[in-house]
Amino acid sequence: MAEPQRILVVDDEVGMREGCRRILAAEGFAVETAEDGRAALEKFQAAGGFDVVISDLKMPRMGGMDLIEALHAIDEDALLLVITAYATIDTAVDATKRGAYGYIPKPFTPDELLLHVRNGLEKRALRLEARQLREERERRLLEVAFERSKSTTILNCMTDGVLVINRHGQIVLRNQALSRILPDGMPLPTPVETLGIPALSDLVLEVVRSEDALIASKELAIGACTYMVNAAPVREPVGETLGAVAVLRDITALKKLEVAKSMFVSMVAHELKSPLATIESSLDLILSGAAGNDADRDRSLMQRALLRAATLRTLVGDLLNLTAIETGNFTLKRTRTDVCRIVRDAVDALADKAADKGVSLALECDEPLSASEILADTNAIHSVITNLVDNAIKYTPRGGHVSVRVDDAGAYARVSVQDDGIGMTPAERERVFDEFYRVKNEQTATIPGTGLGLTLVRRLVEMHQGRIDVDSTPGCGSTFRVRLPTTAYAQGA
């Protein structure tokens, strides 16, 4: 009977570490754990290596990036996976450069964890098999026909599409990844023009016909995806061109990121322009004397400018926090804390604002609440509750009601913020957590906001492995529900 594959789980959080161990052990893997990168490196060296190492990024003594680099230097065949709550394109690229196979964003389900591990082990097995075949060929000087088969095996392990044409412009070789990109089932050899993609055909034929050993690169849109195509000639030692090879790498996600960045800059410029124009026009009226010597009017204009300045300050703060989260520089200091106390402090801080507007604000917290203790950053969760309650007050008309309730929800402590305000349509509800999105109608025209508050709320909740959802009906109000895992659940996971 084959020995179970060995896995090392590295995370400074006991709940995450033990949760992964139980999931993997239940599938027959031999699992060990380590509390930080230094301990993991020592275990790896003492055990002579592991088949899979699953590591968090943010850890004391030695972080995940340094651990990946150290382990890859020891055993380049070890499967290295990153689990992180700070998953971005930049961290993924950095981890891959240092030797990681991929990353799993927190929070994740058992099925997602197992899928990444199994896919990685399959690829590792193929890589080891390919290496074994190569070493065997070098020892036994296999025939050219076997070399071709071996090359095909290696090519089929690649995730990038590979296309090889001969000097006559005929496709003579393609890997499995290319079959997922281009039409499959064509007999070989076949003219490259039969692919029906003129830009690709022109690129590889240009390389084949060039006398200057041309190496060409070009972005091509194929279907709904964008690919970076790199084509180079295949030449004999004497210089004769035998054909060309083209590698197609999917850069769709990177192109979408470029578009998102462009839209982000545009939205920020738009959001800054409006309050700045208001501040400028108010000050111009006062300083020019065009508004007369009406002290009340001057005061109103100054209050208007001050309100817009506060909106700008909030926008800048939200942008800085979002940027910190996206770049992995936002630090959570999680401690055991009572969610009821956090919610009560947030509600008390907004009591005067609700009273000034004539909105009834009530808090109901089941005590003693068995699920009330959570492992959280107090300031972050206070910001979450404050944002939700503040929004409820802003979007509830005078004489309305806002109620906040904390209760048990199984393995979670649930905080519900309910109002009988203007509500949202289903389409508005779907986008309410998007960056810079604000419901725009006659009722919201005079309500200030940046459109980033709820985006931050969702990110902070997800960083705590929690969930947030909303129910809303136009004219009847909205209910936001935040679920945060209790310490009991985190320890028993």
Short mmCIF file of C-alpha atoms in Angstrom, two decimals:
data_model
loop_
_atom_site.label_atom_id
_atom_site.label_comp_id
_atom_site.label_asym_id
_atom_site.label_seq_id
_atom_site.Cartn_x
_atom_site.Cartn_y
_atom_site.Cartn_z
CA MET A 1 0.00 0.00 0.00
CA ALA A 2 1.38 3.40 -1.00
CA GLU A 3 2.34 5.76 1.79
CA PRO A 4 0.10 8.82 2.20
CA GLN A 5 1.36 12.05 0.72
CA ARG A 6 2.80 14.36 3.36
CA ILE A 7 1.58 17.93 3.85
CA LEU A 8 2.93 20.70 6.09
CA VAL A 9 0.48 23.47 7.12
CA VAL A 10 2.09 26.73 8.30
CA ASP A 11 -0.05 29.45 9.93
CA ASP A 12 0.30 31.51 13.09
CA GLU A 13 -3.47 31.18 13.75
CA VAL A 14 -4.33 27.99 15.61
CA GLY A 15 -7.85 27.85 14.19
CA MET A 16 -6.69 28.09 10.56
CA ARG A 17 -3.86 25.64 11.17
CA GLU A 18 -6.02 23.02 12.82
CA GLY A 19 -8.88 23.54 10.40
CA CYS A 20 -6.65 22.79 7.40
CA ARG A 21 -5.11 19.82 9.20
CA ARG A 22 -8.50 18.21 9.88
CA ILE A 23 -9.73 18.76 6.32
CA LEU A 24 -6.62 17.24 4.76
CA ALA A 25 -6.25 14.40 7.27
CA ALA A 26 -9.83 13.35 6.56
CA GLU A 27 -8.80 12.83 2.91
CA GLY A 28 -5.97 10.46 3.85
CA PHE A 29 -3.02 12.87 3.81
CA ALA A 30 -0.30 12.75 6.47
CA VAL A 31 -0.44 16.28 7.89
CA GLU A 32 1.93 18.17 10.18
CA THR A 33 1.68 21.80 11.30
CA ALA A 34 4.00 24.68 12.18
CA GLU A 35 3.24 28.01 13.83
CA ASP A 36 5.61 30.16 11.75
CA GLY A 37 8.10 30.09 8.87
CA ARG A 38 11.16 29.35 11.02
CA ALA A 39 9.52 26.31 12.64
CA ALA A 40 8.30 25.12 9.23
CA LEU A 41 11.81 25.35 7.72
CA GLU A 42 13.24 23.31 10.60
CA LYS A 43 10.54 20.63 10.22
CA PHE A 44 11.04 20.49 6.46
CA GLN A 45 14.79 19.93 6.84
CA ALA A 46 14.39 17.39 9.65
CA ALA A 47 11.76 15.38 7.75
CA GLY A 48 13.65 15.42 4.46
CA GLY A 49 10.91 17.40 2.74
CA PHE A 50 7.13 17.31 2.26
CA ASP A 51 5.03 16.77 -0.84
CA VAL A 52 3.00 19.93 -0.16
CA VAL A 53 3.62 23.01 1.99
CA ILE A 54 0.62 25.31 2.61
CA SER A 55 1.75 28.60 4.14
CA ASP A 56 0.24 31.89 5.30
CA LEU A 57 2.05 35.11 4.25
CA LYS A 58 1.94 37.21 7.42
CA MET A 59 3.75 35.33 10.25
CA PRO A 60 6.24 36.16 13.01
CA ARG A 61 9.95 35.28 12.76
CA MET A 62 9.79 34.26 9.09
CA GLY A 63 7.01 35.28 6.69
CA GLY A 64 5.48 33.19 3.93
CA MET A 65 7.45 34.77 1.05
CA ASP A 66 10.82 34.09 2.70
CA LEU A 67 9.74 30.56 3.59
CA ILE A 68 8.69 29.80 0.00
CA GLU A 69 12.02 31.03 -1.32
CA ALA A 70 13.99 28.97 1.24
CA LEU A 71 12.00 25.77 0.60
CA HIS A 72 12.19 26.16 -3.17
CA ALA A 73 15.98 26.41 -2.87
CA ILE A 74 16.01 23.14 -0.88
CA ASP A 75 13.52 21.19 -3.02
CA GLU A 76 12.33 22.73 -6.27
CA ASP A 77 9.79 19.92 -6.68
CA ALA A 78 7.96 20.66 -3.43
CA LEU A 79 4.43 21.95 -4.05
CA LEU A 80 4.18 25.35 -2.34
CA LEU A 81 0.75 26.93 -1.84
CA VAL A 82 -0.02 30.31 -0.25
CA ILE A 83 -3.14 30.94 1.87
CA THR A 84 -3.72 34.62 2.50
CA ALA A 85 -6.38 37.21 3.22
CA TYR A 86 -4.38 39.75 1.20
CA ALA A 87 -4.60 38.15 -2.24
CA THR A 88 -3.70 40.54 -5.05
CA ILE A 89 -2.14 40.25 -8.49
CA ASP A 90 1.16 41.64 -7.08
CA THR A 91 1.38 39.12 -4.22
CA ALA A 92 0.48 36.27 -6.58
CA VAL A 93 3.22 37.26 -9.05
CA ASP A 94 5.78 37.71 -6.25
CA ALA A 95 4.91 34.32 -4.72
CA THR A 96 5.13 32.60 -8.12
CA LYS A 97 8.54 34.16 -8.81
CA ARG A 98 9.81 32.78 -5.52
CA GLY A 99 8.62 29.26 -6.34
CA ALA A 100 4.97 29.03 -5.26
CA TYR A 101 2.54 27.01 -7.36
CA GLY A 102 -0.47 29.21 -6.52
CA TYR A 103 -2.44 30.93 -3.77
CA ILE A 104 -5.77 30.39 -2.04
CA PRO A 105 -7.53 33.58 -0.86
CA LYS A 106 -9.02 33.55 2.64
CA PRO A 107 -11.72 32.71 3.48
CA PHE A 108 -11.98 29.42 1.58
CA THR A 109 -14.11 26.29 1.77
CA PRO A 110 -12.78 22.75 2.36
CA ASP A 111 -13.57 21.93 -1.28
CA GLU A 112 -11.52 24.90 -2.52
CA LEU A 113 -8.55 23.85 -0.37
CA LEU A 114 -8.71 20.24 -1.56
CA LEU A 115 -9.10 21.29 -5.21
CA HIS A 116 -5.91 23.39 -5.13
CA VAL A 117 -3.98 20.62 -3.32
CA ARG A 118 -5.12 17.88 -5.71
CA ASN A 119 -4.51 19.96 -8.82
CA GLY A 120 -1.06 20.86 -7.54
CA LEU A 121 -0.21 17.25 -6.72
CA GLU A 122 -1.31 16.17 -10.18
CA LYS A 123 0.93 18.79 -11.76
CA ARG A 124 3.78 17.81 -9.43
CA ALA A 125 3.35 14.16 -10.37
CA LEU A 126 3.48 15.08 -14.05
CA ARG A 127 6.58 17.20 -13.48
CA LEU A 128 8.33 14.39 -11.59
CA GLU A 129 7.28 11.91 -14.25
CA ALA A 130 8.63 14.20 -16.96
CA ARG A 131 11.93 14.52 -15.11
CA GLN A 132 12.18 10.79 -14.66
CA LEU A 133 11.58 10.22 -18.37
CA ARG A 134 14.20 12.82 -19.28
CA GLU A 135 16.82 11.21 -17.03
CA GLU A 136 16.00 7.80 -18.43
CA ARG A 137 16.39 9.08 -21.98
CA GLU A 138 19.75 10.63 -21.16
CA ARG A 139 20.97 7.35 -19.65
CA ARG A 140 19.74 5.06 -22.41
CA LEU A 141 20.01 7.40 -25.42
CA LEU A 142 16.44 6.79 -26.53
CA GLU A 143 15.38 6.90 -30.16
CA VAL A 144 14.28 10.18 -31.77
CA ALA A 145 10.67 8.96 -31.90
CA PHE A 146 10.63 8.60 -28.11
CA GLU A 147 12.18 12.06 -27.79
CA ARG A 148 9.24 13.47 -29.71
CA SER A 149 6.80 11.66 -27.41
CA LYS A 150 8.67 12.91 -24.38
CA SER A 151 8.58 16.50 -25.66
CA THR A 152 4.86 16.17 -26.21
CA THR A 153 4.41 15.01 -22.60
CA ILE A 154 6.31 18.01 -21.31
CA LEU A 155 4.37 20.38 -23.54
CA ASN A 156 1.09 18.97 -22.31
CA CYS A 157 2.12 19.78 -18.74
CA MET A 158 2.32 23.46 -19.66
CA THR A 159 -0.59 25.77 -18.93
CA ASP A 160 0.39 28.08 -21.81
CA GLY A 161 -0.68 27.13 -25.32
CA VAL A 162 2.17 25.97 -27.61
CA LEU A 163 1.89 25.92 -31.41
CA VAL A 164 4.65 24.67 -33.75
CA ILE A 165 4.60 25.13 -37.54
CA ASN A 166 7.03 23.93 -40.19
CA ARG A 167 8.71 25.96 -42.91
CA HIS A 168 5.67 25.46 -45.14
CA GLY A 169 3.31 27.15 -42.68
CA GLN A 170 1.70 23.89 -41.53
CA ILE A 171 0.84 23.12 -37.90
CA VAL A 172 2.87 20.05 -36.90
CA LEU A 173 2.56 20.13 -33.11
CA ARG A 174 0.27 21.59 -30.46
CA ASN A 175 -0.18 20.90 -26.77
CA GLN A 176 -3.37 20.23 -24.80
CA ALA A 177 -3.50 23.78 -23.45
CA LEU A 178 -3.73 25.10 -27.01
CA SER A 179 -6.71 22.84 -27.66
CA ARG A 180 -8.60 24.79 -24.98
CA ILE A 181 -7.78 28.07 -26.73
CA LEU A 182 -8.09 27.24 -30.44
CA PRO A 183 -10.34 24.86 -32.40
CA ASP A 184 -9.45 21.23 -31.65
CA GLY A 185 -9.75 18.08 -33.74
CA MET A 186 -7.82 19.28 -36.81
CA PRO A 187 -5.61 16.60 -38.44
CA LEU A 188 -1.86 17.28 -38.45
CA PRO A 189 -0.22 18.67 -40.44
CA THR A 190 -2.71 21.38 -41.40
CA PRO A 191 -2.20 24.92 -42.77
CA VAL A 192 -2.07 27.52 -40.00
CA GLU A 193 -4.64 29.60 -41.90
CA THR A 194 -7.32 26.98 -41.12
CA LEU A 195 -7.37 28.26 -37.52
CA GLY A 196 -9.40 31.22 -38.78
CA ILE A 197 -7.32 33.75 -36.79
CA PRO A 198 -5.56 35.92 -39.39
CA ALA A 199 -3.54 37.93 -36.85
CA LEU A 200 -2.02 34.74 -35.36
CA SER A 201 -1.35 33.21 -38.79
CA ASP A 202 0.34 36.39 -40.05
CA LEU A 203 2.54 36.59 -36.93
CA VAL A 204 3.98 33.05 -37.10
CA LEU A 205 4.35 33.12 -40.91
CA GLU A 206 6.25 36.41 -40.65
CA VAL A 207 8.67 34.76 -38.21
CA VAL A 208 9.17 31.74 -40.48
CA ARG A 209 9.83 33.86 -43.59
CA SER A 210 12.11 36.37 -41.89
CA GLU A 211 15.80 36.13 -42.75
CA ASP A 212 16.84 37.98 -39.58
CA ALA A 213 15.77 35.37 -36.98
CA LEU A 214 12.83 37.59 -36.04
CA ILE A 215 11.31 37.09 -32.59
CA ALA A 216 7.87 38.68 -32.46
CA SER A 217 5.43 39.46 -29.61
CA LYS A 218 1.86 40.67 -29.92
CA GLU A 219 -1.35 40.89 -27.90
CA LEU A 220 -4.22 39.09 -29.60
CA ALA A 221 -7.90 38.91 -28.71
CA ILE A 222 -9.16 35.35 -29.20
CA GLY A 223 -12.78 34.89 -28.25
CA ALA A 224 -13.47 36.56 -24.92
CA CYS A 225 -9.83 36.36 -23.79
CA THR A 226 -6.63 38.30 -24.48
CA TYR A 227 -3.35 36.46 -25.07
CA MET A 228 0.26 37.56 -25.28
CA VAL A 229 1.70 35.63 -28.21
CA ASN A 230 5.49 35.20 -28.41
CA ALA A 231 6.76 33.61 -31.64
CA ALA A 232 10.34 32.59 -32.42
CA PRO A 233 12.00 30.68 -35.29
CA VAL A 234 13.22 27.10 -34.95
CA ARG A 235 16.63 26.96 -36.67
CA GLU A 236 19.26 24.35 -37.41
CA PRO A 237 22.85 24.92 -36.24
CA VAL A 238 23.78 25.89 -39.80
CA GLY A 239 21.18 28.68 -39.69
CA GLU A 240 18.40 27.23 -41.82
CA THR A 241 14.88 27.94 -40.53
CA LEU A 242 12.86 24.77 -39.94
CA GLY A 243 9.71 26.50 -38.71
CA ALA A 244 8.46 28.53 -35.79
CA VAL A 245 7.08 28.03 -32.30
CA ALA A 246 4.45 30.30 -30.72
CA VAL A 247 3.51 30.42 -27.04
CA LEU A 248 0.11 31.85 -26.09
CA ARG A 249 -0.20 33.13 -22.50
CA ASP A 250 -3.57 34.20 -21.14
CA ILE A 251 -3.29 37.80 -19.88
CA THR A 252 -7.03 38.44 -19.64
CA ALA A 253 -6.89 39.00 -15.88
CA LEU A 254 -4.01 41.46 -16.23
CA LYS A 255 -5.87 43.41 -18.94
CA LYS A 256 -8.94 43.57 -16.72
CA LEU A 257 -6.73 44.89 -13.93
CA GLU A 258 -5.46 47.64 -16.23
CA VAL A 259 -9.04 48.60 -17.10
CA ALA A 260 -10.01 48.53 -13.42
CA LYS A 261 -7.10 50.81 -12.52
CA SER A 262 -8.07 53.24 -15.27
CA MET A 263 -11.69 53.27 -14.09
CA PHE A 264 -10.52 53.72 -10.50
CA VAL A 265 -8.46 56.80 -11.39
CA SER A 266 -11.38 58.21 -13.38
CA MET A 267 -13.83 57.65 -10.52
CA VAL A 268 -11.49 59.19 -7.95
CA ALA A 269 -11.03 62.26 -10.16
CA HIS A 270 -14.81 62.56 -10.51
CA GLU A 271 -15.43 62.17 -6.78
CA LEU A 272 -12.80 64.81 -5.96
CA LYS A 273 -14.01 67.26 -8.58
CA SER A 274 -17.53 67.77 -7.23
CA PRO A 275 -16.73 68.66 -3.57
CA LEU A 276 -13.76 70.80 -4.63
CA ALA A 277 -16.00 72.76 -7.00
CA THR A 278 -18.52 73.31 -4.19
CA ILE A 279 -15.83 74.51 -1.77
CA GLU A 280 -14.30 76.80 -4.40
CA SER A 281 -17.63 78.35 -5.43
CA SER A 282 -18.67 78.95 -1.79
CA LEU A 283 -15.40 80.64 -0.93
CA ASP A 284 -15.47 82.72 -4.14
CA LEU A 285 -18.92 84.03 -3.28
CA ILE A 286 -17.83 85.06 0.20
CA LEU A 287 -14.49 86.60 -0.79
CA SER A 288 -15.83 88.42 -3.85
CA GLY A 289 -18.68 89.97 -1.89
CA ALA A 290 -21.17 88.85 -4.55
CA ALA A 291 -23.32 87.33 -1.81
CA GLY A 292 -23.57 90.68 -0.05
CA ASN A 293 -22.96 91.22 3.64
CA ASP A 294 -25.52 88.69 4.78
CA ALA A 295 -23.86 86.96 7.75
CA ASP A 296 -26.41 84.13 7.74
CA ARG A 297 -25.79 83.47 4.07
CA ASP A 298 -22.02 83.54 4.61
CA ARG A 299 -22.40 81.08 7.47
CA SER A 300 -24.52 78.79 5.29
CA LEU A 301 -21.92 78.89 2.52
CA MET A 302 -19.12 78.13 5.00
CA GLN A 303 -21.07 75.22 6.46
CA ARG A 304 -21.64 73.92 2.96
CA ALA A 305 -17.90 74.14 2.20
CA LEU A 306 -17.07 72.49 5.53
CA LEU A 307 -19.44 69.61 4.81
CA ARG A 308 -17.79 69.05 1.43
CA ALA A 309 -14.33 69.25 3.03
CA ALA A 310 -15.40 66.55 5.49
CA THR A 311 -16.56 64.44 2.53
CA LEU A 312 -13.13 64.86 0.93
CA ARG A 313 -11.39 63.89 4.17
CA THR A 314 -13.53 60.76 4.42
CA LEU A 315 -12.83 59.91 0.78
CA VAL A 316 -9.08 60.23 1.29
CA GLY A 317 -9.23 58.11 4.45
CA ASP A 318 -11.27 55.42 2.72
CA LEU A 319 -8.92 55.41 -0.26
CA LEU A 320 -5.88 55.02 2.01
CA ASN A 321 -7.52 52.14 3.86
CA LEU A 322 -8.56 50.41 0.64
CA THR A 323 -5.08 50.82 -0.80
CA ALA A 324 -3.55 49.38 2.37
CA ILE A 325 -5.87 46.36 2.17
CA GLU A 326 -5.20 45.78 -1.54
CA THR A 327 -1.42 45.99 -1.11
CA GLY A 328 -1.34 43.82 2.00
CA ASN A 329 -0.20 46.67 4.25
CA PHE A 330 -3.36 46.77 6.36
CA THR A 331 -2.60 45.14 9.68
CA LEU A 332 -5.29 43.55 11.83
CA LYS A 333 -4.56 43.27 15.55
CA ARG A 334 -7.01 40.55 16.49
CA THR A 335 -7.79 39.87 20.13
CA ARG A 336 -10.62 38.20 22.03
CA THR A 337 -13.33 40.77 22.39
CA ASP A 338 -17.03 41.04 23.15
CA VAL A 339 -19.01 41.96 20.06
CA CYS A 340 -21.85 43.34 22.18
CA ARG A 341 -19.50 45.88 23.75
CA ILE A 342 -18.19 47.01 20.34
CA VAL A 343 -21.71 47.43 18.97
CA ARG A 344 -22.88 49.29 22.07
CA ASP A 345 -19.95 51.73 21.83
CA ALA A 346 -20.68 52.39 18.14
CA VAL A 347 -24.40 52.97 18.76
CA ASP A 348 -23.71 55.29 21.72
CA ALA A 349 -21.34 57.36 19.56
CA LEU A 350 -24.11 57.97 17.00
CA ALA A 351 -26.96 58.58 19.44
CA ASP A 352 -26.67 62.37 19.21
CA LYS A 353 -26.63 62.31 15.41
CA ALA A 354 -29.82 60.21 15.38
CA ALA A 355 -31.50 62.52 17.90
CA ASP A 356 -30.56 65.64 15.92
CA LYS A 357 -32.21 64.16 12.84
CA GLY A 358 -35.25 62.94 14.74
CA VAL A 359 -34.54 59.24 14.11
CA SER A 360 -35.19 56.66 16.81
CA LEU A 361 -32.07 54.53 17.47
CA ALA A 362 -32.46 51.31 19.50
CA LEU A 363 -30.05 48.52 20.46
CA GLU A 364 -30.99 44.98 21.46
CA CYS A 365 -28.24 42.61 22.56
CA ASP A 366 -29.08 39.17 23.94
CA GLU A 367 -27.08 38.82 27.14
CA PRO A 368 -25.54 36.62 28.21
CA LEU A 369 -24.78 35.84 24.57
CA SER A 370 -22.92 32.53 24.18
CA ALA A 371 -21.51 33.53 20.78
CA SER A 372 -20.61 37.05 21.80
CA GLU A 373 -16.83 36.53 22.03
CA ILE A 374 -15.00 36.93 18.73
CA LEU A 375 -11.36 37.11 17.67
CA ALA A 376 -11.24 40.50 15.98
CA ASP A 377 -9.55 43.84 15.55
CA THR A 378 -11.70 46.05 17.78
CA ASN A 379 -11.12 49.22 15.76
CA ALA A 380 -11.93 47.49 12.47
CA ILE A 381 -15.20 45.98 13.71
CA HIS A 382 -16.12 49.28 15.40
CA SER A 383 -15.61 50.95 12.00
CA VAL A 384 -17.85 48.32 10.34
CA ILE A 385 -20.72 48.84 12.79
CA THR A 386 -20.32 52.64 12.82
CA ASN A 387 -20.50 52.76 9.03
CA LEU A 388 -23.63 50.62 8.86
CA VAL A 389 -25.46 52.51 11.62
CA ASP A 390 -24.40 55.90 10.23
CA ASN A 391 -25.71 54.90 6.78
CA ALA A 392 -29.00 53.74 8.30
CA ILE A 393 -29.44 57.12 10.01
CA LYS A 394 -28.52 59.09 6.87
CA TYR A 395 -30.96 57.22 4.65
CA THR A 396 -33.86 57.19 7.13
CA PRO A 397 -36.19 60.21 7.06
CA ARG A 398 -37.10 62.22 10.15
CA GLY A 399 -39.43 60.26 12.40
CA GLY A 400 -38.01 56.93 11.20
CA HIS A 401 -36.50 54.09 13.19
CA VAL A 402 -33.11 52.36 13.21
CA SER A 403 -32.68 49.19 15.25
CA VAL A 404 -29.48 47.28 15.93
CA ARG A 405 -29.57 43.71 17.20
CA VAL A 406 -26.85 41.23 18.23
CA ASP A 407 -27.73 37.54 18.50
CA ASP A 408 -26.47 33.98 17.97
CA ALA A 409 -26.31 32.53 14.44
CA GLY A 410 -24.82 29.10 14.98
CA ALA A 411 -21.05 29.37 14.71
CA TYR A 412 -21.34 33.13 14.17
CA ALA A 413 -22.22 36.22 16.15
CA ARG A 414 -24.73 38.14 14.03
CA VAL A 415 -25.15 41.92 14.03
CA SER A 416 -28.24 43.22 12.23
CA VAL A 417 -28.79 46.90 11.39
CA GLN A 418 -32.36 47.57 10.26
CA ASP A 419 -33.97 50.82 9.15
CA ASP A 420 -37.30 51.88 7.66
CA GLY A 421 -35.67 54.35 5.26
CA ILE A 422 -35.75 54.73 1.49
CA GLY A 423 -34.61 51.18 0.67
CA MET A 424 -33.09 49.88 -2.57
CA THR A 425 -34.20 48.12 -5.74
CA PRO A 426 -32.80 44.62 -6.49
CA ALA A 427 -30.41 46.13 -9.06
CA GLU A 428 -29.15 48.70 -6.54
CA ARG A 429 -28.78 46.02 -3.88
CA GLU A 430 -26.54 43.94 -6.16
CA ARG A 431 -24.07 46.82 -6.54
CA VAL A 432 -24.22 48.37 -3.09
CA PHE A 433 -20.78 46.99 -2.08
CA ASP A 434 -19.05 48.11 -5.32
CA GLU A 435 -16.38 50.81 -5.11
CA PHE A 436 -17.77 54.35 -5.54
CA TYR A 437 -21.32 53.09 -6.12
CA ARG A 438 -24.07 55.19 -4.60
CA VAL A 439 -27.82 54.96 -5.07
CA LYS A 440 -28.76 58.08 -7.02
CA ASN A 441 -32.30 59.46 -6.97
CA GLU A 442 -34.21 62.48 -5.67
CA GLN A 443 -34.13 61.15 -2.11
CA THR A 444 -30.33 60.69 -2.00
CA ALA A 445 -29.32 63.83 -3.91
CA THR A 446 -28.64 65.85 -0.73
CA ILE A 447 -27.03 63.03 1.28
CA PRO A 448 -23.21 63.24 1.28
CA GLY A 449 -21.08 60.15 0.80
CA THR A 450 -18.06 58.70 -1.01
CA GLY A 451 -19.39 55.35 -2.21
CA LEU A 452 -16.46 53.59 -0.49
CA GLY A 453 -17.83 53.00 2.99
CA LEU A 454 -19.67 49.76 2.25
CA THR A 455 -16.76 48.53 0.13
CA LEU A 456 -14.51 48.89 3.18
CA VAL A 457 -17.14 47.25 5.37
CA ARG A 458 -17.22 44.17 3.15
CA ARG A 459 -13.40 43.94 2.94
CA LEU A 460 -12.99 44.23 6.72
CA VAL A 461 -15.67 41.63 7.38
CA GLU A 462 -14.09 39.21 4.89
CA MET A 463 -10.66 39.76 6.48
CA HIS A 464 -12.23 38.42 9.69
CA GLN A 465 -13.55 35.34 7.79
CA GLY A 466 -17.04 36.73 8.20
CA ARG A 467 -19.94 37.41 5.86
CA ILE A 468 -22.23 40.34 5.12
CA ASP A 469 -25.52 40.45 3.24
CA VAL A 470 -28.39 42.88 2.77
CA ASP A 471 -32.16 42.73 2.31
CA SER A 472 -33.92 45.83 1.04
CA THR A 473 -37.23 46.97 -0.38
CA PRO A 474 -37.80 50.42 -1.94
CA GLY A 475 -39.78 52.61 0.44
CA CYS A 476 -39.63 50.04 3.26
CA GLY A 477 -36.00 50.17 4.36
CA SER A 478 -32.94 47.93 4.46
CA THR A 479 -31.41 45.33 6.77
CA PHE A 480 -27.66 44.68 6.76
CA ARG A 481 -26.47 41.51 8.54
CA VAL A 482 -22.86 40.91 9.55
CA ARG A 483 -21.80 37.42 10.68
CA LEU A 484 -18.48 37.07 12.51
CA PRO A 485 -17.07 33.66 13.55
CA THR A 486 -16.89 33.12 17.29
CA THR A 487 -13.71 32.12 19.07
CA ALA A 488 -15.28 28.75 19.93
CA TYR A 489 -15.88 28.04 16.24
CA ALA A 490 -12.40 29.22 15.22
CA GLN A 491 -10.74 26.90 17.77
CA GLY A 492 -12.87 23.90 16.87
CA ALA A 493 -12.63 24.28 13.08
#
